[in-house]
Amino acid sequence: MANLLQAGTVAPDFTLNVTPDQTLSLSELKGKPVILAFYPDDWSPVCSDEMALFNELLPEFHKYNANLLGISVDSSWCHLAFAENRHLHFPLLADFEPKGAVGKLYGAYREKAGTCARALFVIDGEGKIAWSYLSPTGENPGADGILEALEKLSKKETVAKLAL
């Protein structure tokens, strides 16, 4: 696996399918923090728990005006069924074809397994990575790191506004 992109790096832009006929680009969300949650597979127990946790924490993420995006190599059809079954209220993006291309850009693709790694990124409103974390595949990383990164971003924005 390539090295995970680190804080301070400009987040590579991408466009992926959210549904079979709708796409979303990272650049469309510029101006607000974005949480990218790469995960190996829809339907696996750890991924299901991780996405359910993030879904429960959406109100907390929204307090920071942050958008959450889940990304795996599963197809958009698979994502639609998974999101409906799990009652998820955030977009799941299909890094399906070319398989894992976005995961590779972020250093979050596992070649041997053919899936995304369990990796988290918080991107600031300017499009720079503010925080990244690679979790062991079999462990739910939780959301503490995400919330800490969003809090730090919020404080930076407040200081920047006061400086004006």
PDB file of C-alpha atoms in Angstrom:
ATOM      1  CA  MET A   1       0.000   0.000   0.000  1.00  0.00           C
ATOM      2  CA  ALA A   2       1.220   3.478  -0.816  1.00  0.00           C
ATOM      3  CA  ASN A   3       1.818   6.012   1.931  1.00  0.00           C
ATOM      4  CA  LEU A   4      -1.309   7.673   3.286  1.00  0.00           C
ATOM      5  CA  LEU A   5      -1.488  11.371   2.396  1.00  0.00           C
ATOM      6  CA  GLN A   6      -0.632  13.503   5.403  1.00  0.00           C
ATOM      7  CA  ALA A   7      -1.806  16.822   6.877  1.00  0.00           C
ATOM      8  CA  GLY A   8      -0.801  19.839   4.820  1.00  0.00           C
ATOM      9  CA  THR A   9      -1.127  18.014   1.491  1.00  0.00           C
ATOM     10  CA  VAL A  10      -3.601  19.369  -1.056  1.00  0.00           C
ATOM     11  CA  ALA A  11      -6.398  16.804  -1.288  1.00  0.00           C
ATOM     12  CA  PRO A  12      -6.577  15.358  -4.807  1.00  0.00           C
ATOM     13  CA  ASP A  13      -9.848  16.226  -6.511  1.00  0.00           C
ATOM     14  CA  PHE A  14     -12.006  13.392  -7.796  1.00  0.00           C
ATOM     15  CA  THR A  15     -15.404  12.664  -9.265  1.00  0.00           C
ATOM     16  CA  LEU A  16     -17.163   9.425  -8.306  1.00  0.00           C
ATOM     17  CA  ASN A  17     -20.626   7.973  -8.712  1.00  0.00           C
ATOM     18  CA  VAL A  18     -23.072   8.423  -5.833  1.00  0.00           C
ATOM     19  CA  THR A  19     -25.815   6.646  -7.768  1.00  0.00           C
ATOM     20  CA  PRO A  20     -25.606   4.891 -11.150  1.00  0.00           C
ATOM     21  CA  ASP A  21     -26.413   8.192 -12.889  1.00  0.00           C
ATOM     22  CA  GLN A  22     -25.189  10.878 -10.443  1.00  0.00           C
ATOM     23  CA  THR A  23     -21.656  11.905  -9.576  1.00  0.00           C
ATOM     24  CA  LEU A  24     -20.082  14.056  -6.893  1.00  0.00           C
ATOM     25  CA  SER A  25     -16.748  15.867  -7.064  1.00  0.00           C
ATOM     26  CA  LEU A  26     -14.706  16.833  -4.043  1.00  0.00           C
ATOM     27  CA  SER A  27     -14.302  20.327  -5.543  1.00  0.00           C
ATOM     28  CA  GLU A  28     -18.098  20.807  -5.320  1.00  0.00           C
ATOM     29  CA  LEU A  29     -17.755  20.838  -1.526  1.00  0.00           C
ATOM     30  CA  LYS A  30     -14.959  23.421  -1.328  1.00  0.00           C
ATOM     31  CA  GLY A  31     -15.486  26.027   1.367  1.00  0.00           C
ATOM     32  CA  LYS A  32     -16.611  23.488   3.981  1.00  0.00           C
ATOM     33  CA  PRO A  33     -14.742  20.734   5.800  1.00  0.00           C
ATOM     34  CA  VAL A  34     -15.062  17.279   4.264  1.00  0.00           C
ATOM     35  CA  ILE A  35     -14.628  13.942   6.006  1.00  0.00           C
ATOM     36  CA  LEU A  36     -13.518  11.134   3.698  1.00  0.00           C
ATOM     37  CA  ALA A  37     -14.070   7.693   5.191  1.00  0.00           C
ATOM     38  CA  PHE A  38     -12.455   5.032   3.022  1.00  0.00           C
ATOM     39  CA  TYR A  39     -13.555   1.523   3.987  1.00  0.00           C
ATOM     40  CA  PRO A  40     -13.027  -1.983   2.578  1.00  0.00           C
ATOM     41  CA  ASP A  41     -16.484  -3.414   1.868  1.00  0.00           C
ATOM     42  CA  ASP A  42     -20.194  -2.763   2.163  1.00  0.00           C
ATOM     43  CA  TRP A  43     -21.896  -5.425   4.314  1.00  0.00           C
ATOM     44  CA  SER A  44     -18.812  -6.511   6.285  1.00  0.00           C
ATOM     45  CA  PRO A  45     -19.359  -6.397  10.071  1.00  0.00           C
ATOM     46  CA  VAL A  46     -16.687  -3.806  10.918  1.00  0.00           C
ATOM     47  CA  CYS A  47     -17.596  -1.561   7.968  1.00  0.00           C
ATOM     48  CA  SER A  48     -21.283  -1.782   8.857  1.00  0.00           C
ATOM     49  CA  ASP A  49     -20.519  -0.744  12.436  1.00  0.00           C
ATOM     50  CA  GLU A  50     -18.206   2.071  11.335  1.00  0.00           C
ATOM     51  CA  MET A  51     -20.710   3.546   8.873  1.00  0.00           C
ATOM     52  CA  ALA A  52     -23.535   3.204  11.445  1.00  0.00           C
ATOM     53  CA  LEU A  53     -21.430   5.098  14.009  1.00  0.00           C
ATOM     54  CA  PHE A  54     -20.681   7.884  11.536  1.00  0.00           C
ATOM     55  CA  ASN A  55     -24.375   8.044  10.625  1.00  0.00           C
ATOM     56  CA  GLU A  56     -25.267   8.497  14.318  1.00  0.00           C
ATOM     57  CA  LEU A  57     -22.661  11.260  14.587  1.00  0.00           C
ATOM     58  CA  LEU A  58     -23.873  13.229  11.559  1.00  0.00           C
ATOM     59  CA  PRO A  59     -25.420  15.930  13.800  1.00  0.00           C
ATOM     60  CA  GLU A  60     -22.007  16.401  15.480  1.00  0.00           C
ATOM     61  CA  PHE A  61     -20.239  16.619  12.110  1.00  0.00           C
ATOM     62  CA  HIS A  62     -22.854  19.091  10.887  1.00  0.00           C
ATOM     63  CA  LYS A  63     -22.141  21.365  13.888  1.00  0.00           C
ATOM     64  CA  TYR A  64     -18.788  21.961  12.170  1.00  0.00           C
ATOM     65  CA  ASN A  65     -20.508  22.401   8.784  1.00  0.00           C
ATOM     66  CA  ALA A  66     -18.701  19.252   7.608  1.00  0.00           C
ATOM     67  CA  ASN A  67     -19.770  16.894   4.832  1.00  0.00           C
ATOM     68  CA  LEU A  68     -19.186  13.156   5.298  1.00  0.00           C
ATOM     69  CA  LEU A  69     -18.422  10.910   2.323  1.00  0.00           C
ATOM     70  CA  GLY A  70     -17.947   7.145   2.521  1.00  0.00           C
ATOM     71  CA  ILE A  71     -15.759   5.613  -0.208  1.00  0.00           C
ATOM     72  CA  SER A  72     -15.186   1.982  -1.151  1.00  0.00           C
ATOM     73  CA  VAL A  73     -14.654  -0.052  -4.324  1.00  0.00           C
ATOM     74  CA  ASP A  74     -18.196  -1.418  -4.228  1.00  0.00           C
ATOM     75  CA  SER A  75     -20.512  -0.410  -7.075  1.00  0.00           C
ATOM     76  CA  SER A  76     -23.051   2.388  -6.768  1.00  0.00           C
ATOM     77  CA  TRP A  77     -25.839  -0.245  -6.884  1.00  0.00           C
ATOM     78  CA  CYS A  78     -24.298  -2.075  -3.945  1.00  0.00           C
ATOM     79  CA  HIS A  79     -23.924   1.244  -2.077  1.00  0.00           C
ATOM     80  CA  LEU A  80     -27.583   2.104  -2.662  1.00  0.00           C
ATOM     81  CA  ALA A  81     -28.736  -1.220  -1.198  1.00  0.00           C
ATOM     82  CA  PHE A  82     -26.297  -0.960   1.730  1.00  0.00           C
ATOM     83  CA  ALA A  83     -27.276   2.645   2.535  1.00  0.00           C
ATOM     84  CA  GLU A  84     -30.978   1.818   2.375  1.00  0.00           C
ATOM     85  CA  ASN A  85     -30.586  -1.291   4.532  1.00  0.00           C
ATOM     86  CA  ARG A  86     -28.474   0.536   7.133  1.00  0.00           C
ATOM     87  CA  HIS A  87     -30.498   3.787   6.956  1.00  0.00           C
ATOM     88  CA  LEU A  88     -27.408   5.845   6.130  1.00  0.00           C
ATOM     89  CA  HIS A  89     -27.931   9.551   5.479  1.00  0.00           C
ATOM     90  CA  PHE A  90     -24.663  10.477   3.785  1.00  0.00           C
ATOM     91  CA  PRO A  91     -23.280   9.709   0.321  1.00  0.00           C
ATOM     92  CA  LEU A  92     -21.385   6.499  -0.369  1.00  0.00           C
ATOM     93  CA  LEU A  93     -19.104   6.942  -3.365  1.00  0.00           C
ATOM     94  CA  ALA A  94     -18.161   4.112  -5.706  1.00  0.00           C
ATOM     95  CA  ASP A  95     -14.403   3.945  -6.371  1.00  0.00           C
ATOM     96  CA  PHE A  96     -15.385   1.132  -8.708  1.00  0.00           C
ATOM     97  CA  GLU A  97     -13.862   1.687 -12.150  1.00  0.00           C
ATOM     98  CA  PRO A  98     -11.017   2.131 -12.558  1.00  0.00           C
ATOM     99  CA  LYS A  99     -11.024   0.085  -9.367  1.00  0.00           C
ATOM    100  CA  GLY A 100      -9.554   1.941  -6.401  1.00  0.00           C
ATOM    101  CA  ALA A 101      -8.253   4.900  -8.438  1.00  0.00           C
ATOM    102  CA  VAL A 102      -9.202   7.473  -5.789  1.00  0.00           C
ATOM    103  CA  GLY A 103      -8.031   5.241  -2.958  1.00  0.00           C
ATOM    104  CA  LYS A 104      -4.659   5.026  -4.709  1.00  0.00           C
ATOM    105  CA  LEU A 105      -4.464   8.840  -4.984  1.00  0.00           C
ATOM    106  CA  TYR A 106      -4.884   9.090  -1.206  1.00  0.00           C
ATOM    107  CA  GLY A 107      -2.607   6.151  -0.368  1.00  0.00           C
ATOM    108  CA  ALA A 108      -5.689   4.316   0.886  1.00  0.00           C
ATOM    109  CA  TYR A 109      -5.828   1.280  -1.389  1.00  0.00           C
ATOM    110  CA  ARG A 110      -4.768  -2.267  -0.577  1.00  0.00           C
ATOM    111  CA  GLU A 111      -3.477  -3.830  -3.810  1.00  0.00           C
ATOM    112  CA  LYS A 112      -3.342  -7.431  -2.565  1.00  0.00           C
ATOM    113  CA  ALA A 113      -6.880  -7.299  -1.156  1.00  0.00           C
ATOM    114  CA  GLY A 114      -8.283  -5.221  -4.021  1.00  0.00           C
ATOM    115  CA  THR A 115     -10.145  -2.967  -1.581  1.00  0.00           C
ATOM    116  CA  CYS A 116      -9.782   0.416   0.032  1.00  0.00           C
ATOM    117  CA  ALA A 117      -7.970   0.577   3.328  1.00  0.00           C
ATOM    118  CA  ARG A 118      -9.817   1.736   6.428  1.00  0.00           C
ATOM    119  CA  ALA A 119      -8.565   5.321   6.244  1.00  0.00           C
ATOM    120  CA  LEU A 120      -9.966   8.639   7.420  1.00  0.00           C
ATOM    121  CA  PHE A 121      -9.256  12.158   6.193  1.00  0.00           C
ATOM    122  CA  VAL A 122     -10.495  15.564   7.299  1.00  0.00           C
ATOM    123  CA  ILE A 123     -10.098  18.160   4.560  1.00  0.00           C
ATOM    124  CA  ASP A 124     -10.377  21.854   5.330  1.00  0.00           C
ATOM    125  CA  GLY A 125     -12.479  24.335   3.376  1.00  0.00           C
ATOM    126  CA  GLU A 126      -9.470  25.288   1.246  1.00  0.00           C
ATOM    127  CA  GLY A 127      -8.975  21.712   0.075  1.00  0.00           C
ATOM    128  CA  LYS A 128      -5.984  20.759   2.227  1.00  0.00           C
ATOM    129  CA  ILE A 129      -5.799  17.645   4.335  1.00  0.00           C
ATOM    130  CA  ALA A 130      -6.002  18.710   7.978  1.00  0.00           C
ATOM    131  CA  TRP A 131      -5.805  15.189   9.451  1.00  0.00           C
ATOM    132  CA  SER A 132      -5.470  11.606   8.252  1.00  0.00           C
ATOM    133  CA  TYR A 133      -5.486   8.224   9.945  1.00  0.00           C
ATOM    134  CA  LEU A 134      -4.966   4.645   8.783  1.00  0.00           C
ATOM    135  CA  SER A 135      -6.799   2.111  10.949  1.00  0.00           C
ATOM    136  CA  PRO A 136      -6.133  -1.623  11.102  1.00  0.00           C
ATOM    137  CA  THR A 137      -8.583  -3.273   8.694  1.00  0.00           C
ATOM    138  CA  GLY A 138     -10.329  -5.274  11.405  1.00  0.00           C
ATOM    139  CA  GLU A 139     -10.858  -2.336  13.769  1.00  0.00           C
ATOM    140  CA  ASN A 140     -13.495   0.371  13.801  1.00  0.00           C
ATOM    141  CA  PRO A 141     -11.454   3.584  14.232  1.00  0.00           C
ATOM    142  CA  GLY A 142     -14.302   5.446  15.900  1.00  0.00           C
ATOM    143  CA  ALA A 143     -14.745   9.170  15.409  1.00  0.00           C
ATOM    144  CA  ASP A 144     -12.640  10.801  18.142  1.00  0.00           C
ATOM    145  CA  GLY A 145      -9.869  11.770  15.695  1.00  0.00           C
ATOM    146  CA  ILE A 146     -12.367  13.233  13.250  1.00  0.00           C
ATOM    147  CA  LEU A 147     -14.050  15.310  15.947  1.00  0.00           C
ATOM    148  CA  GLU A 148     -10.694  16.552  17.302  1.00  0.00           C
ATOM    149  CA  ALA A 149      -9.602  17.558  13.784  1.00  0.00           C
ATOM    150  CA  LEU A 150     -12.897  19.387  13.158  1.00  0.00           C
ATOM    151  CA  GLU A 151     -12.550  21.195  16.503  1.00  0.00           C
ATOM    152  CA  LYS A 152      -9.018  22.327  15.591  1.00  0.00           C
ATOM    153  CA  LEU A 153     -10.244  23.555  12.199  1.00  0.00           C
ATOM    154  CA  SER A 154     -13.064  25.433  13.876  1.00  0.00           C
ATOM    155  CA  LYS A 155     -10.619  27.162  16.235  1.00  0.00           C
ATOM    156  CA  LYS A 156      -8.318  28.081  13.324  1.00  0.00           C
ATOM    157  CA  GLU A 157     -11.244  29.642  11.443  1.00  0.00           C
ATOM    158  CA  THR A 158     -12.278  31.611  14.529  1.00  0.00           C
ATOM    159  CA  VAL A 159      -8.731  32.935  15.005  1.00  0.00           C
ATOM    160  CA  ALA A 160      -8.510  33.827  11.295  1.00  0.00           C
ATOM    161  CA  LYS A 161     -11.803  35.752  11.461  1.00  0.00           C
ATOM    162  CA  LEU A 162     -10.672  37.638  14.570  1.00  0.00           C
ATOM    163  CA  ALA A 163      -7.430  38.603  12.796  1.00  0.00           C
ATOM    164  CA  LEU A 164      -9.429  40.344  10.049  1.00  0.00           C
TER     165      LEU A 164
END
